[in-house]
């Protein structure tokens, strides 16, 4: 829902919805999301028929939580526009909202949409990644239009679920829960060790 098209907003109207009614999006503190139909106060959507304003009732941050394996790469892009003048917002990514790092400073006037793009490499031991759009100025209940958020994930196929430095394919306990994968997968009832490979002869040649 990067273009805010999942909710049908009539052209040239504005609607404020509870965040749970807008698929894929949450706010840091406002709990409401303001959606504009293209053409409201003569502001066209950058893409499709709708766009969002970051500040509904207060200054806030829009975000999505992405569950992407560490080592993967996120390519992102977003369009931004000011409402009454030059508005400023930050694009942030990280393991939580509190630790997300600014990747781009968006600063645009109210006559055209600006486009911002970037790449983020997910570090080890980060099972979830937040992409956030944080309103900086103005400091009120208006400002910072965003639209056409695009996220492309180049997934790391060599996964290390528990972040212990051993890829899943070679890890006897890939999720780090203390129970061997062989037991969890039902392929053995005796291979209980999570650190020592079994030894012996493969008598039935089944691996």
Short mmCIF file of C-alpha atoms in Angstrom, two decimals:
data_model
loop_
_atom_site.label_atom_id
_atom_site.label_comp_id
_atom_site.label_asym_id
_atom_site.label_seq_id
_atom_site.Cartn_x
_atom_site.Cartn_y
_atom_site.Cartn_z
CA UNK A 1 0.00 0.00 0.00
CA UNK A 2 2.85 2.36 -0.79
CA UNK A 3 0.61 4.60 -2.88
CA UNK A 4 -2.19 4.70 -0.26
CA UNK A 5 -4.62 3.31 -2.81
CA UNK A 6 -6.08 0.50 -0.67
CA UNK A 7 -8.57 2.98 0.82
CA UNK A 8 -10.85 4.50 -1.79
CA UNK A 9 -10.61 8.25 -1.26
CA UNK A 10 -12.88 10.31 -3.55
CA UNK A 11 -11.00 12.80 -5.70
CA UNK A 12 -10.60 16.29 -4.25
CA UNK A 13 -11.57 15.21 -0.71
CA UNK A 14 -9.68 14.56 2.52
CA UNK A 15 -10.28 11.76 5.03
CA UNK A 16 -8.72 11.01 8.42
CA UNK A 17 -8.82 7.33 9.36
CA UNK A 18 -7.75 5.28 12.37
CA UNK A 19 -4.39 3.75 11.48
CA UNK A 20 -5.71 0.18 11.66
CA UNK A 21 -7.96 0.98 8.70
CA UNK A 22 -5.00 1.84 6.46
CA UNK A 23 -3.32 -1.45 5.45
CA UNK A 24 0.40 -1.70 6.08
CA UNK A 25 0.89 1.59 7.93
CA UNK A 26 1.26 2.64 11.56
CA UNK A 27 2.08 5.93 13.28
CA UNK A 28 4.40 6.56 16.20
CA UNK A 29 1.93 8.49 18.33
CA UNK A 30 -1.01 9.94 16.42
CA UNK A 31 -2.88 6.70 15.62
CA UNK A 32 -4.62 8.50 12.77
CA UNK A 33 -3.67 8.77 9.11
CA UNK A 34 -4.79 11.61 6.87
CA UNK A 35 -5.41 10.69 3.23
CA UNK A 36 -6.01 13.18 0.43
CA UNK A 37 -7.82 12.43 -2.79
CA UNK A 38 -5.91 13.80 -5.75
CA UNK A 39 -6.90 17.39 -6.49
CA UNK A 40 -7.89 18.44 -2.96
CA UNK A 41 -6.85 22.11 -2.65
CA UNK A 42 -5.39 21.61 -6.15
CA UNK A 43 -2.70 19.20 -4.93
CA UNK A 44 -2.32 16.22 -7.30
CA UNK A 45 -1.24 12.82 -6.06
CA UNK A 46 2.26 11.86 -7.17
CA UNK A 47 0.92 8.45 -8.19
CA UNK A 48 -2.60 7.07 -8.45
CA UNK A 49 -5.58 8.78 -6.83
CA UNK A 50 -4.44 9.40 -3.25
CA UNK A 51 -1.54 10.45 -1.06
CA UNK A 52 -0.96 10.86 2.69
CA UNK A 53 -0.10 13.75 4.97
CA UNK A 54 2.25 12.83 7.80
CA UNK A 55 0.79 15.31 10.28
CA UNK A 56 -2.88 14.48 10.88
CA UNK A 57 -3.60 15.84 14.37
CA UNK A 58 0.00 16.15 15.54
CA UNK A 59 3.60 15.77 14.41
CA UNK A 60 4.23 12.06 13.91
CA UNK A 61 6.14 9.31 12.12
CA UNK A 62 4.68 6.88 9.58
CA UNK A 63 6.33 3.47 9.56
CA UNK A 64 6.19 -0.10 8.33
CA UNK A 65 7.75 -3.12 10.03
CA UNK A 66 9.49 -5.47 7.61
CA UNK A 67 10.50 -9.04 8.47
CA UNK A 68 13.51 -9.54 6.22
CA UNK A 69 16.51 -11.82 6.86
CA UNK A 70 19.75 -10.15 7.99
CA UNK A 71 22.21 -9.68 5.16
CA UNK A 72 19.46 -8.71 2.73
CA UNK A 73 19.28 -5.34 0.98
CA UNK A 74 16.34 -2.94 0.87
CA UNK A 75 16.07 -0.57 -2.07
CA UNK A 76 13.57 2.17 -1.27
CA UNK A 77 12.07 5.25 -2.90
CA UNK A 78 9.44 7.80 -1.88
CA UNK A 79 7.91 11.01 -3.15
CA UNK A 80 7.56 14.03 -0.83
CA UNK A 81 5.95 17.45 -1.07
CA UNK A 82 5.34 20.42 1.21
CA UNK A 83 1.83 21.59 2.01
CA UNK A 84 1.95 25.31 2.80
CA UNK A 85 5.61 25.92 2.06
CA UNK A 86 8.88 24.06 2.50
CA UNK A 87 8.30 20.98 4.67
CA UNK A 88 11.04 18.69 5.98
CA UNK A 89 10.87 15.00 6.86
CA UNK A 90 13.44 12.26 7.39
CA UNK A 91 13.58 8.76 5.92
CA UNK A 92 14.84 6.41 8.63
CA UNK A 93 15.65 2.69 8.77
CA UNK A 94 16.75 0.46 11.62
CA UNK A 95 15.91 -2.34 13.99
CA UNK A 96 13.37 -0.23 15.90
CA UNK A 97 11.84 3.23 15.74
CA UNK A 98 14.08 4.34 18.59
CA UNK A 99 17.30 3.23 16.87
CA UNK A 100 16.39 3.95 13.24
CA UNK A 101 19.02 6.05 11.47
CA UNK A 102 18.25 8.87 9.05
CA UNK A 103 18.98 7.81 5.48
CA UNK A 104 17.73 10.93 3.69
CA UNK A 105 16.47 14.42 4.51
CA UNK A 106 13.46 15.31 2.39
CA UNK A 107 12.93 19.05 1.92
CA UNK A 108 10.39 20.24 -0.64
CA UNK A 109 8.13 23.17 -1.37
CA UNK A 110 4.45 23.03 -2.23
CA UNK A 111 4.67 23.29 -6.01
CA UNK A 112 6.15 19.93 -6.98
CA UNK A 113 6.90 16.44 -5.70
CA UNK A 114 10.49 15.51 -4.87
CA UNK A 115 11.79 11.97 -5.29
CA UNK A 116 14.17 10.30 -2.85
CA UNK A 117 15.85 6.92 -3.16
CA UNK A 118 18.34 4.84 -1.22
CA UNK A 119 19.72 1.44 -0.28
CA UNK A 120 19.88 -0.13 3.17
CA UNK A 121 21.81 -3.26 4.09
CA UNK A 122 20.24 -5.19 6.96
CA UNK A 123 22.89 -5.97 9.59
CA UNK A 124 23.36 -9.28 11.39
CA UNK A 125 21.13 -9.97 14.38
CA UNK A 126 18.36 -7.67 13.09
CA UNK A 127 15.33 -9.93 12.46
CA UNK A 128 12.95 -7.00 11.90
CA UNK A 129 13.56 -3.72 10.09
CA UNK A 130 11.55 -0.54 10.36
CA UNK A 131 11.26 1.98 7.54
CA UNK A 132 9.96 5.27 8.87
CA UNK A 133 9.04 8.70 7.57
CA UNK A 134 9.48 11.23 10.37
CA UNK A 135 7.96 14.70 10.18
CA UNK A 136 10.46 17.40 11.23
CA UNK A 137 8.86 20.69 10.19
CA UNK A 138 6.33 22.23 10.39
CA UNK A 139 5.54 21.48 14.02
CA UNK A 140 1.77 21.32 13.95
CA UNK A 141 -1.15 19.39 12.57
CA UNK A 142 -0.32 20.03 8.91
CA UNK A 143 2.57 19.23 6.64
CA UNK A 144 4.62 16.68 4.74
CA UNK A 145 2.82 14.84 1.97
CA UNK A 146 4.21 11.44 0.96
CA UNK A 147 3.24 9.11 -1.85
CA UNK A 148 4.46 6.28 -4.05
CA UNK A 149 6.56 4.51 -1.40
CA UNK A 150 8.34 1.64 -3.10
CA UNK A 151 10.33 -1.08 -1.33
CA UNK A 152 12.30 -3.75 -3.18
CA UNK A 153 14.00 -6.48 -1.16
CA UNK A 154 17.04 -8.35 -2.40
CA UNK A 155 16.90 -11.26 0.00
CA UNK A 156 19.92 -12.96 1.46
CA UNK A 157 19.49 -16.62 0.57
CA UNK A 158 22.11 -17.64 3.12
CA UNK A 159 20.03 -17.23 6.27
CA UNK A 160 21.29 -17.24 9.85
CA UNK A 161 18.05 -17.12 11.82
CA UNK A 162 19.56 -17.03 15.32
CA UNK A 163 22.46 -14.75 14.35
CA UNK A 164 25.14 -17.03 15.79
CA UNK A 165 27.39 -16.80 12.74
CA UNK A 166 26.50 -20.29 11.51
CA UNK A 167 24.28 -20.37 8.43
CA UNK A 168 21.06 -22.36 8.85
CA UNK A 169 22.21 -25.10 6.48
CA UNK A 170 25.13 -25.90 8.82
CA UNK A 171 23.51 -25.00 12.16
CA UNK A 172 22.30 -27.91 14.31
CA UNK A 173 19.92 -25.51 16.09
CA UNK A 174 19.13 -22.84 13.51
CA UNK A 175 16.54 -20.98 15.60
CA UNK A 176 18.62 -21.04 18.79
CA UNK A 177 15.88 -22.46 20.99
CA UNK A 178 17.98 -25.22 22.53
CA UNK A 179 16.26 -28.02 20.65
CA UNK A 180 18.11 -29.54 17.71
CA UNK A 181 16.66 -29.11 14.23
CA UNK A 182 16.75 -32.89 13.76
CA UNK A 183 14.37 -33.36 16.70
CA UNK A 184 12.13 -30.47 15.64
CA UNK A 185 12.00 -31.70 12.06
CA UNK A 186 11.15 -35.25 13.14
CA UNK A 187 14.10 -36.79 11.31
CA UNK A 188 15.63 -38.14 14.53
CA UNK A 189 14.59 -38.93 18.05
CA UNK A 190 18.15 -39.22 19.39
CA UNK A 191 20.17 -36.38 17.83
CA UNK A 192 19.69 -34.09 20.80
CA UNK A 193 23.00 -32.19 20.66
CA UNK A 194 22.90 -28.64 19.34
CA UNK A 195 26.66 -28.31 19.02
CA UNK A 196 28.16 -31.72 18.11
CA UNK A 197 27.49 -33.47 14.82
CA UNK A 198 26.55 -37.14 15.15
CA UNK A 199 29.19 -39.67 14.19
CA UNK A 200 29.08 -43.23 12.93
CA UNK A 201 28.18 -45.06 9.76
CA UNK A 202 25.15 -44.23 7.66
CA UNK A 203 23.96 -47.81 7.50
CA UNK A 204 20.83 -47.13 5.46
CA UNK A 205 22.50 -44.53 3.22
CA UNK A 206 19.76 -41.99 3.82
CA UNK A 207 22.06 -39.15 4.84
#
